[in-house]
GROMACS .gro file of C-alpha atoms in nm:
model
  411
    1UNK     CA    1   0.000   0.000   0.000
    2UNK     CA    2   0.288   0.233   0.002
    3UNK     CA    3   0.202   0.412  -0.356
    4UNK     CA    4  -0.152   0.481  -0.226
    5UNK     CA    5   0.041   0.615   0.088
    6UNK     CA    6   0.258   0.799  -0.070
    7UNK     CA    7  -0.032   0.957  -0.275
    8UNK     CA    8  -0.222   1.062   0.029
    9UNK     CA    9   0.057   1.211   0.130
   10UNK     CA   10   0.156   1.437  -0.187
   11UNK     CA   11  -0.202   1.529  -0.177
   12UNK     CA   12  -0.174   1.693   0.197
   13UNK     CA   13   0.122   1.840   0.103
   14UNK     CA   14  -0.038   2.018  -0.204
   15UNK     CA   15  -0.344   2.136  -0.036
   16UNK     CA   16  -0.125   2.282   0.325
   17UNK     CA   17   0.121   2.471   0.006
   18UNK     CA   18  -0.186   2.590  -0.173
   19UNK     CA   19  -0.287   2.800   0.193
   20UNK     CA   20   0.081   2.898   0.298
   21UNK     CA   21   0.151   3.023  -0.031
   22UNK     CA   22  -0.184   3.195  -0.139
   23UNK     CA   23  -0.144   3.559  -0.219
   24UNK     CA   24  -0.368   3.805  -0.072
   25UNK     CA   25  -0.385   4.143  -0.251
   26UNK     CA   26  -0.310   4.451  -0.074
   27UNK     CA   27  -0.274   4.825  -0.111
   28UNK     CA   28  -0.090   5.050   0.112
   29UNK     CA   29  -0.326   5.370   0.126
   30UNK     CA   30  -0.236   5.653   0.255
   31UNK     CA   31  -0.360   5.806   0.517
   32UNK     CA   32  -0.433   6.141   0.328
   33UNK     CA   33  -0.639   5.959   0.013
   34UNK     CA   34  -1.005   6.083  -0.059
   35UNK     CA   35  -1.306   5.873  -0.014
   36UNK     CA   36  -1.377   5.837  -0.361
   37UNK     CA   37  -0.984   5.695  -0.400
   38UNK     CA   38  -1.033   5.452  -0.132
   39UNK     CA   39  -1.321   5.351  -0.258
   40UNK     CA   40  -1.198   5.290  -0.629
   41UNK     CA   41  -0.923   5.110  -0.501
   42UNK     CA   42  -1.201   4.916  -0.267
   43UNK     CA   43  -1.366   4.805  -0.571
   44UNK     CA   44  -1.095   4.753  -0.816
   45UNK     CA   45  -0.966   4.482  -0.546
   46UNK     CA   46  -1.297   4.318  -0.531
   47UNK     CA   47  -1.336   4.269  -0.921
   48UNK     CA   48  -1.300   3.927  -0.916
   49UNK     CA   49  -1.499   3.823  -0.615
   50UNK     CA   50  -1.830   3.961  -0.522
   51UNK     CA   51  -1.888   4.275  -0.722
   52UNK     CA   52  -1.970   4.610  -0.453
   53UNK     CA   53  -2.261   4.808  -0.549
   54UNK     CA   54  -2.364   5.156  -0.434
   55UNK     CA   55  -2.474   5.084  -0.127
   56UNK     CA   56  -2.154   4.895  -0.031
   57UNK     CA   57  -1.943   5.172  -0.126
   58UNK     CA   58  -2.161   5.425   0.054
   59UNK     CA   59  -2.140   5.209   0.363
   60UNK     CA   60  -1.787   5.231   0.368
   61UNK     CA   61  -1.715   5.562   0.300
   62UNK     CA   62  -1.949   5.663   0.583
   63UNK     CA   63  -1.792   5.455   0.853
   64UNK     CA   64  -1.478   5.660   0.910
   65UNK     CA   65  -1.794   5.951   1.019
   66UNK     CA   66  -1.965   5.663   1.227
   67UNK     CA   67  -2.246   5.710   1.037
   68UNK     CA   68  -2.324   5.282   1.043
   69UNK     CA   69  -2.554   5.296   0.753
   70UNK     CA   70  -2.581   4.920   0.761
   71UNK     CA   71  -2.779   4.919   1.138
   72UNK     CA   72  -2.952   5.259   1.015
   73UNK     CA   73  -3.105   5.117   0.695
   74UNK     CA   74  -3.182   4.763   0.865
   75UNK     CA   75  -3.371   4.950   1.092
   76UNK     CA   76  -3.570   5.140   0.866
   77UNK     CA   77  -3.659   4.836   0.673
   78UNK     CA   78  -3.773   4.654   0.990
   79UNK     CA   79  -3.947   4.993   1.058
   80UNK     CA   80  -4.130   4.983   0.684
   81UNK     CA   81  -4.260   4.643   0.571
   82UNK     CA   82  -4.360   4.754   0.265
   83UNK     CA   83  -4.040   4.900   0.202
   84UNK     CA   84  -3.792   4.628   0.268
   85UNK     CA   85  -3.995   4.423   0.032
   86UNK     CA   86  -3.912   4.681  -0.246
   87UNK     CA   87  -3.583   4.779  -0.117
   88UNK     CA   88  -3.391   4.490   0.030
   89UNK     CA   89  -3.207   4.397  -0.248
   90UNK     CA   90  -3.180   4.708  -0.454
   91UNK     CA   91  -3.099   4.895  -0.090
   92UNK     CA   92  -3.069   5.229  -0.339
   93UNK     CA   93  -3.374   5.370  -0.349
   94UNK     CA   94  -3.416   5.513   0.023
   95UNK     CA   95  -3.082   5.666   0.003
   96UNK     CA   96  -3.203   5.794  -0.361
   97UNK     CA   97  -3.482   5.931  -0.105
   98UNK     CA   98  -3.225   6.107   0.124
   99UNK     CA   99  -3.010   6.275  -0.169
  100UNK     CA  100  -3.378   6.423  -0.296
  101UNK     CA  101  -3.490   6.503   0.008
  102UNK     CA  102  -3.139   6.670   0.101
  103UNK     CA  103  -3.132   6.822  -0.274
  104UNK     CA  104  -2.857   6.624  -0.382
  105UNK     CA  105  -2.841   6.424  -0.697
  106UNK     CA  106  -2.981   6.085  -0.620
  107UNK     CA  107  -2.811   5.897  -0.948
  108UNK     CA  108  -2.751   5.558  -0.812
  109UNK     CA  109  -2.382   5.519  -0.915
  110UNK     CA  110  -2.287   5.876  -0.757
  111UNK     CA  111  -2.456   5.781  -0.429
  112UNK     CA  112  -2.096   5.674  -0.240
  113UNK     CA  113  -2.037   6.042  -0.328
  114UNK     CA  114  -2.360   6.201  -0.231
  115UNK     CA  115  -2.462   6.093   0.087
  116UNK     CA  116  -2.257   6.261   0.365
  117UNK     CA  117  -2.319   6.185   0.742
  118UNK     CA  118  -2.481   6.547   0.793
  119UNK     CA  119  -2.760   6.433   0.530
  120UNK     CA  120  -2.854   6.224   0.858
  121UNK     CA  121  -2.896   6.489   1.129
  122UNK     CA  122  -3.215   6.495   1.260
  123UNK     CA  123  -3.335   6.188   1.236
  124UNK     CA  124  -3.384   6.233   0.820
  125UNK     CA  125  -3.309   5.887   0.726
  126UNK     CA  126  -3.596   5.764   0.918
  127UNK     CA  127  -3.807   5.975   0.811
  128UNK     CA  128  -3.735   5.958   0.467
  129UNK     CA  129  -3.780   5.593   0.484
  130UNK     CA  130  -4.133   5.694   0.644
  131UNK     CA  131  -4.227   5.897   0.409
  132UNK     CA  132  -4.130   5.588   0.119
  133UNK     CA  133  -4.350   5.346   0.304
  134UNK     CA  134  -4.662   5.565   0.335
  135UNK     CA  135  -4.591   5.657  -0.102
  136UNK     CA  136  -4.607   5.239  -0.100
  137UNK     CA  137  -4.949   5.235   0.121
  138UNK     CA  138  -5.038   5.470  -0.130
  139UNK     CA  139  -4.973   5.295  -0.437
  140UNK     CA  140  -5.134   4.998  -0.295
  141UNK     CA  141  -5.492   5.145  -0.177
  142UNK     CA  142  -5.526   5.346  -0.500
  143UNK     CA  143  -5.354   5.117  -0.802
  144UNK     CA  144  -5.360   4.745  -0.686
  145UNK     CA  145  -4.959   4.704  -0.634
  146UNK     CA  146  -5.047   4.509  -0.398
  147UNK     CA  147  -4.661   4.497  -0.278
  148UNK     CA  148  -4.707   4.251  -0.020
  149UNK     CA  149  -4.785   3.992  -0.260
  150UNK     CA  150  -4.638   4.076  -0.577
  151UNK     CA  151  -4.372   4.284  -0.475
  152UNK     CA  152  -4.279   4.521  -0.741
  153UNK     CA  153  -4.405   4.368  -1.035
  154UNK     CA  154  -4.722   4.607  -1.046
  155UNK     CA  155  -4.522   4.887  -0.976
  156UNK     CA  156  -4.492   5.061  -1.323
  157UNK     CA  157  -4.157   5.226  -1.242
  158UNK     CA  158  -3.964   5.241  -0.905
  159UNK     CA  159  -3.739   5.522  -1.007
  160UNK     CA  160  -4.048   5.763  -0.946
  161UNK     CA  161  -4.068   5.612  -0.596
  162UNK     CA  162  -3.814   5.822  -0.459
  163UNK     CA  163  -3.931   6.149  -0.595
  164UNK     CA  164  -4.262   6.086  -0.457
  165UNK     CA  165  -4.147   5.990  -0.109
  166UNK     CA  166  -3.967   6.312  -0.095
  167UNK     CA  167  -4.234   6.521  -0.203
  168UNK     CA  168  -4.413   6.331   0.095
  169UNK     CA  169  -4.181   6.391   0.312
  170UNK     CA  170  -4.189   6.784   0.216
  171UNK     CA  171  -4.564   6.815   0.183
  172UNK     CA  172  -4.738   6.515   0.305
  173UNK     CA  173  -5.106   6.380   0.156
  174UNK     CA  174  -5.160   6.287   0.496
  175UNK     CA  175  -5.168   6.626   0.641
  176UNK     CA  176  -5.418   6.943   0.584
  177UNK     CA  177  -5.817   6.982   0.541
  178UNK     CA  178  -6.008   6.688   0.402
  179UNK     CA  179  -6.020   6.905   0.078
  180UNK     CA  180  -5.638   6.991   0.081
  181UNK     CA  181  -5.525   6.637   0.161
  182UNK     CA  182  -5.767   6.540  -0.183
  183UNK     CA  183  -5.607   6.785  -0.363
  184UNK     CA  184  -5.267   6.671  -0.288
  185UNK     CA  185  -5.379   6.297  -0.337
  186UNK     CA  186  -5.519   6.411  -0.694
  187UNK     CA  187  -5.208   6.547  -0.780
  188UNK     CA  188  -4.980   6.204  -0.662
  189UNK     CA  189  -5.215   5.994  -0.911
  190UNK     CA  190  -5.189   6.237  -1.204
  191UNK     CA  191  -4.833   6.257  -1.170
  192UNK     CA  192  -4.802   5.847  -1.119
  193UNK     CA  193  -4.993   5.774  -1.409
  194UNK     CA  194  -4.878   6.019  -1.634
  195UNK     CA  195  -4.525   5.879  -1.577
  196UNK     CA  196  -4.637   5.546  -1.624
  197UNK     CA  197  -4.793   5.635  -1.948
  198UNK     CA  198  -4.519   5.866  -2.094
  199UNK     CA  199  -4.218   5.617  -1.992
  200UNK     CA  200  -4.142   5.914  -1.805
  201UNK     CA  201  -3.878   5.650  -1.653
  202UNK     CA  202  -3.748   5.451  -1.863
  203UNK     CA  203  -3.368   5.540  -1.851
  204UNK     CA  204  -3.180   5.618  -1.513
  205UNK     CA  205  -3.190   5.995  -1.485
  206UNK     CA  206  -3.092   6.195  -1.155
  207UNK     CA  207  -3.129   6.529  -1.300
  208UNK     CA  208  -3.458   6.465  -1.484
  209UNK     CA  209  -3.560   6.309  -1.060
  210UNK     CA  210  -3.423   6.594  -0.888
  211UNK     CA  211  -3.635   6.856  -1.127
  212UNK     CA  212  -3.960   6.667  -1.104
  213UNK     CA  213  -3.894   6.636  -0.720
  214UNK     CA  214  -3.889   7.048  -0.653
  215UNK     CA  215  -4.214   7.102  -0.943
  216UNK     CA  216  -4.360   6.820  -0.764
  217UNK     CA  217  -4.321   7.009  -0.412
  218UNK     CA  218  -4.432   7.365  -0.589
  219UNK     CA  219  -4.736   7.193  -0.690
  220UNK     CA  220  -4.856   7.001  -0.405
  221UNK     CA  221  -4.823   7.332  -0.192
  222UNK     CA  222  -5.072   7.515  -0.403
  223UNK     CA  223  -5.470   7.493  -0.294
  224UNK     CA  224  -5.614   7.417  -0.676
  225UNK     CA  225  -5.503   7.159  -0.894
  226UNK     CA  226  -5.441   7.380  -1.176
  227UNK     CA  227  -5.221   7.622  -1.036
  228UNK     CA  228  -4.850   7.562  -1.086
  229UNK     CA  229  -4.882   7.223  -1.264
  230UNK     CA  230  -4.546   7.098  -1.380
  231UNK     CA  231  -4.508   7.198  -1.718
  232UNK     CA  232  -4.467   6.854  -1.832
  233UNK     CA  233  -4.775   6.770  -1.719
  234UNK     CA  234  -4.954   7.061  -1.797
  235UNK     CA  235  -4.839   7.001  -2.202
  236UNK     CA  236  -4.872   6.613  -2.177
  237UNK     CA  237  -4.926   6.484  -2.517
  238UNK     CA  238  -5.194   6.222  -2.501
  239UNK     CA  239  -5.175   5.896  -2.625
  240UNK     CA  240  -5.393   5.704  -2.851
  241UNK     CA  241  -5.590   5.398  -2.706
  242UNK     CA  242  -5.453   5.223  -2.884
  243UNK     CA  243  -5.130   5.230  -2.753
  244UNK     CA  244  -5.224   5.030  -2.479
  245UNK     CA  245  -5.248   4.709  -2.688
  246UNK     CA  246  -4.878   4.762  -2.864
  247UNK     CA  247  -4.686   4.736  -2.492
  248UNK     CA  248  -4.573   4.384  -2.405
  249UNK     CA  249  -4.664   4.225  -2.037
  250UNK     CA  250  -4.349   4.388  -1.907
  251UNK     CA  251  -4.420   4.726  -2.002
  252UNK     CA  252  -4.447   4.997  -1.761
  253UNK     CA  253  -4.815   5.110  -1.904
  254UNK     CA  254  -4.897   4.731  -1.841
  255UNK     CA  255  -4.751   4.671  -1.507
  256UNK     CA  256  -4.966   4.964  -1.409
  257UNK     CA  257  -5.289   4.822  -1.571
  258UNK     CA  258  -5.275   4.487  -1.429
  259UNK     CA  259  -5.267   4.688  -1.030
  260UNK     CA  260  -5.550   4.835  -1.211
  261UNK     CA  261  -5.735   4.545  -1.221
  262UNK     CA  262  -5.677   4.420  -0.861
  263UNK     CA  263  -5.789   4.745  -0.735
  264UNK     CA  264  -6.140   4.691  -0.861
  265UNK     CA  265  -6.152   4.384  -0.654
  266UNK     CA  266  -6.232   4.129  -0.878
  267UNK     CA  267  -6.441   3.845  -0.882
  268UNK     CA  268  -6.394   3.509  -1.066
  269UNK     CA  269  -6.716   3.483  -1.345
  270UNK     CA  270  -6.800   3.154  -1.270
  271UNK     CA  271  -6.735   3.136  -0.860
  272UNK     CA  272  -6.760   3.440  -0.744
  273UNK     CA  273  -6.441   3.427  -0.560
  274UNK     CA  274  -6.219   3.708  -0.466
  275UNK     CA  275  -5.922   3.734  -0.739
  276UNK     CA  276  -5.727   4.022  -0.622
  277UNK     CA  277  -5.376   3.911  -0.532
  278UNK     CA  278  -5.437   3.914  -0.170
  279UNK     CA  279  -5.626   3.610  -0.201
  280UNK     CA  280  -5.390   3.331  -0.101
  281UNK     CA  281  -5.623   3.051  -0.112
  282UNK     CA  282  -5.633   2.989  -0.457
  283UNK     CA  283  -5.394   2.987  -0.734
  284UNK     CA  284  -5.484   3.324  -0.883
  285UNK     CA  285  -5.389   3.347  -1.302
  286UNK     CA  286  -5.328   3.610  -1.553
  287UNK     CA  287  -5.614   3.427  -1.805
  288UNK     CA  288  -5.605   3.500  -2.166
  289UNK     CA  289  -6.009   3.648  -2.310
  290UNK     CA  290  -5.942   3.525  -2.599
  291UNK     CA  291  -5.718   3.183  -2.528
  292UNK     CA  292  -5.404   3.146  -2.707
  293UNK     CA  293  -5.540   2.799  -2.887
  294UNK     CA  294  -5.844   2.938  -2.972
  295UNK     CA  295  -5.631   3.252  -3.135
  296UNK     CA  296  -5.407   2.982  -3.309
  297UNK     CA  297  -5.694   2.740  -3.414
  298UNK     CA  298  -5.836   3.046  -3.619
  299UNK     CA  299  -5.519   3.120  -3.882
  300UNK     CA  300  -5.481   2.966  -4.201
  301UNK     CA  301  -5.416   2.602  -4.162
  302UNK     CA  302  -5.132   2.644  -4.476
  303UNK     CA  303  -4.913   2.867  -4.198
  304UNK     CA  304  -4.632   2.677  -4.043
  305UNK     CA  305  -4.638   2.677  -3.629
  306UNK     CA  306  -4.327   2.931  -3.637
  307UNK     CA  307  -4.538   3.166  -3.926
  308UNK     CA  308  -4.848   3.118  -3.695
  309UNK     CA  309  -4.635   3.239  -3.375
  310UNK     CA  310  -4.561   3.522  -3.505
  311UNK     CA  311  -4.884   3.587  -3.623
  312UNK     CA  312  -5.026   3.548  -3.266
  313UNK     CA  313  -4.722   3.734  -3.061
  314UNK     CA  314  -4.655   4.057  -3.359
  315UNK     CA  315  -5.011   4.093  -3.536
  316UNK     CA  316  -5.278   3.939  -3.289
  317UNK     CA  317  -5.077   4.052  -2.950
  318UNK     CA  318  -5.209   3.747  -2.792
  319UNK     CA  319  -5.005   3.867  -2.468
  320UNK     CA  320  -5.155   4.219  -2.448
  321UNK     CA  321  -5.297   4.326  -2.094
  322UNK     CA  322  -5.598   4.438  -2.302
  323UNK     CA  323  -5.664   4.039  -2.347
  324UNK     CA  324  -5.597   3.963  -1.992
  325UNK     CA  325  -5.810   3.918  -1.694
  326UNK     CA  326  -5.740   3.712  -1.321
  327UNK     CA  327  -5.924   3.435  -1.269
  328UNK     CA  328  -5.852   3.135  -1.041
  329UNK     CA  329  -5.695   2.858  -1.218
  330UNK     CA  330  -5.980   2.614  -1.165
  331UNK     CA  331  -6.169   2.820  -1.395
  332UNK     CA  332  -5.889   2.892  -1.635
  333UNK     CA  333  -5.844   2.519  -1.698
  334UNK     CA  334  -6.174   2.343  -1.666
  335UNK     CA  335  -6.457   2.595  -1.749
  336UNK     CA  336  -6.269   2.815  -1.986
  337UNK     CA  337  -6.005   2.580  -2.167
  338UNK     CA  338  -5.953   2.699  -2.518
  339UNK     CA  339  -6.308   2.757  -2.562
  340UNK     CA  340  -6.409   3.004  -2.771
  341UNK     CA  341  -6.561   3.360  -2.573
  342UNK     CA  342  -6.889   3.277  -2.738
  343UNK     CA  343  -6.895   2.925  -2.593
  344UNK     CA  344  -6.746   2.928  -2.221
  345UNK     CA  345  -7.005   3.281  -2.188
  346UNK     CA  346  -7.294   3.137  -2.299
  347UNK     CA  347  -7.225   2.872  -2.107
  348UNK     CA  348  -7.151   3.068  -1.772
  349UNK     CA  349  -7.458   3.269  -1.861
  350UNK     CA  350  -7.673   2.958  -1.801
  351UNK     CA  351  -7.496   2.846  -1.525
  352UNK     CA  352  -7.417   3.123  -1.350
  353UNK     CA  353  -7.702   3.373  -1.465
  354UNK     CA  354  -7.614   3.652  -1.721
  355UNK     CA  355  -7.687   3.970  -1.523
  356UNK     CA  356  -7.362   3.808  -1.226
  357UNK     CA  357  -7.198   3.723  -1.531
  358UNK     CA  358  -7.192   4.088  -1.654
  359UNK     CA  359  -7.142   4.283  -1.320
  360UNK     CA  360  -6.823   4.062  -1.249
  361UNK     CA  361  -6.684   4.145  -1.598
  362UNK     CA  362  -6.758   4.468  -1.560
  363UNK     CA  363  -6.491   4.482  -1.264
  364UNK     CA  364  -6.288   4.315  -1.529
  365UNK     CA  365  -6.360   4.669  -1.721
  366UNK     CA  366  -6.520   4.493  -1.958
  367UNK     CA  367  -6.883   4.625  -2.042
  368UNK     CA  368  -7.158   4.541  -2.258
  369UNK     CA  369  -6.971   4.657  -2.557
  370UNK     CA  370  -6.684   4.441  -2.489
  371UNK     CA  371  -6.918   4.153  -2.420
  372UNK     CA  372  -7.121   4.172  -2.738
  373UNK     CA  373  -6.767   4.135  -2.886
  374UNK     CA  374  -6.713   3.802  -2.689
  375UNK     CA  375  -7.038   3.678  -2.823
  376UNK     CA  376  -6.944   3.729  -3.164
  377UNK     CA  377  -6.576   3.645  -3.096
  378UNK     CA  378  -6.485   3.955  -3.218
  379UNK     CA  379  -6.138   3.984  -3.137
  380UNK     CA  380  -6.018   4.300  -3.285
  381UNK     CA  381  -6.379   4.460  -3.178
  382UNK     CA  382  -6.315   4.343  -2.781
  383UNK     CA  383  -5.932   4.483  -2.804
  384UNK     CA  384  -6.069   4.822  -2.953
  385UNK     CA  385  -6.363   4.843  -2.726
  386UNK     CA  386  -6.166   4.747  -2.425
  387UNK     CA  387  -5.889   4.981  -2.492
  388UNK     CA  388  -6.152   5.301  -2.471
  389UNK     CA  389  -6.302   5.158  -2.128
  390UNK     CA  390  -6.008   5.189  -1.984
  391UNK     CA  391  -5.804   5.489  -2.146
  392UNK     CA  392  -6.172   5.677  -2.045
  393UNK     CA  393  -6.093   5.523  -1.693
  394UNK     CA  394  -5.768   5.633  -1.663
  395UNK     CA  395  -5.823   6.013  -1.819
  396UNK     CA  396  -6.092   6.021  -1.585
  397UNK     CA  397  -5.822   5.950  -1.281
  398UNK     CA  398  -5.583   6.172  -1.402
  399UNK     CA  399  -5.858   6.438  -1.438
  400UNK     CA  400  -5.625   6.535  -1.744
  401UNK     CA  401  -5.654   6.397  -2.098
  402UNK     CA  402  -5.381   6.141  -2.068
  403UNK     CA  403  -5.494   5.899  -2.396
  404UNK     CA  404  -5.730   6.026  -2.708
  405UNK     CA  405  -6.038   5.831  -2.714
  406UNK     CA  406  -6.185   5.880  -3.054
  407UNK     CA  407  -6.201   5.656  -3.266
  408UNK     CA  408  -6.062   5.763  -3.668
  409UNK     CA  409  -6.313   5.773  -3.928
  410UNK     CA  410  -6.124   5.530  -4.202
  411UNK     CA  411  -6.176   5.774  -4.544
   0.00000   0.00000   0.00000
């Protein structure tokens, strides 16, 4: 046995050189080197282990001021439910809050650089935070995020989060007259939804946050809703309905539509049961109106699967939010199949009655219009119809003309 032996013990002897001779990277830095240098050098060290992010850098360049941003934002997100579910990961967007509500630029990748440790005097970082969670409460009682459950997948954008928090923190919906606090809570949903709309943020813009922070501020202090409106708002340039059938599921616009629907509190059609996503006792689905096999079954039967695909995804938009509803999965699968509309309602309609039928569509925001276009598996008709509902719903919301609702004469 002396070979194996004598491989055991060539083996130790590798694996006890391998620790005595491992190099660990240093740098000597002097005691007189900025923040920022440290902190390059911090990162340029760490490139090829676990990559430091904005928050890591921020932490350490505070800790010299003993400033322990680590135990301060743990506490605020033990503080904030709602917020740690949104921020816990990121950990940028409260400290995107502070550099707003401190009028400093609240880019993500400048943060290390912007927050300083008097930016926490007076208990600001706490507050801040505060002022994030009750923006989230918001959201969630007047657009369906429902955060809790679907964390921020309904949330069209989270880089407006921050300047709303700190226009909360400034002027806060929760305080004034019953009539002020409305005006102020009209304002927070016109400026949401426009943004969500517009793509207001689709590309990471500290400038373009910082300006729509202070016009935010100006107009939540004034008493009308007119008065002082930020420009961009004021000369929004409305969409067509349309529009809201050409945005995939991801979209901002559709993010936004499907908290729309939850808000409503839906019903299933056929049992009546809640389908808002705060229902956790049943398996709650995104449901196609029109189901994808019905869609497929009605192209030409000369198209390949791959030409008939593309039809579906590029002409028909199978995936649009417009052809969406929640339902629970029971219903999905065994009442509704691939059934055409005009089959699984008529059905329902017997089963169920027509008038319950209707009234839990309509919290579907889909009306008699829409459901005469069911019955005569109209697809393009439901889409069209379905898109006015709820561009009408929305302008009506914003109390500003947010998407055109006429519909072109063809000449």
């Amino acid at each position: 046995h002396y070979p194996l032996r004598r491989q055991r013990q060539m083996c130790i002897r590798d694996r006890i050189t391998n620790v005595f001779e491992f190099n660990i990277p240093y740098v000597d830095v002097g005691k007189n080197m900025s923040v920022s240098g440290v902190c390059k050098i911090f990162t340029t060290i760490n490139q090829t282990g676990q990559k430091l992010g904005a928050f890591d850098l921020t932490v350490a360049s505070l800790y010299p001021k003993e400033i322990y941003l680590k135990k301060i934002f743990d506490d605020a997100l033990n503080a904030n439910p709602l917020t740690k579910i949104i921020d816990v990961e990121d950990k940028t967007w409260l400290l995107q809050t502070l550099a707003l509500v401190r009028d400093k630029d609240p880019t993500s990748s400048k943060l290390p650089r912007t927050i300083k440790a008097d930016m926490f005097d007076n208990d600001m970082f706490a507050k801040s935070a505060a002022a994030f969670e009750e923006v989230l409460e918001f959201l969630d009682t007047q657009f369906g995020t429902s955060i809790q459950h679907r964390g921020n997948r309904n949330i069209s954008f989270r880089r407006a989060l921050p300047v709303l928090a700190s226009a909360q923190q400034s002027c806060s919906v929760l305080i004034g007259t019953p009539a002020e606090k409305l005006i102020k809570s009209d304002k927070f949903r016109t400026f949401y939804l426009a943004a969500s709309i517009s793509n207001r943020y689709s590309t990471s813009s500290g400038s373009l946050q910082s300006d729509d922070k202070k016009e935010l501020i100006v107009w939540m202090n004034e008493l009308t809703f007119e008065n002082k409106m930020p420009l961009w708002l004021k000369n929004f340039d409305p969409q067509t309905f349309t529009d809201l059938h050409t945005n995939s599921r991801s979209a901002a616009v559709s993010k936004f539509l499907l908290g729309l629907f939850d808000s409503k509190d839906p019903k299933d059609i056929h049992n009546n049961k809640s389908v808002g996503f705060e229902n956790t006792g049943d398996k709650i689905e995104v449901h196609h109106v029109f189901p994808k096999a019905y869609l497929k079954k009605q192209l030409p039967a000369s198209m390949s699967d791959e030409q008939k695909e593309n039809e579906l995804k590029n002409t028909y938009r199978r995936d649009s939010i417009l052809n969406a509803m929640l339902l629970t999965n029971e219903t999905n699968n065994i009442v509704i199949k691939d059934q055409a509309p005009s089959i699984y309602l008529k059905a329902l309609f017997d089963e169920v009655g027509e008038t319950l039928v209707r009234n839990r569509l309509q919290r579907a925001f889909i009306g008699d219009e829409e459901v005469d276009m069911l019955l005569a598996d109209n697809y393009d008709g439901f889409i069209q119809a379905r898109a006015i509902t709820i561009a009408e719903e929305i302008n009506g919301i914003a109390k500003i003309p947010l998407f055109l609702t006429t519909v072109l004469e063809e000449e």
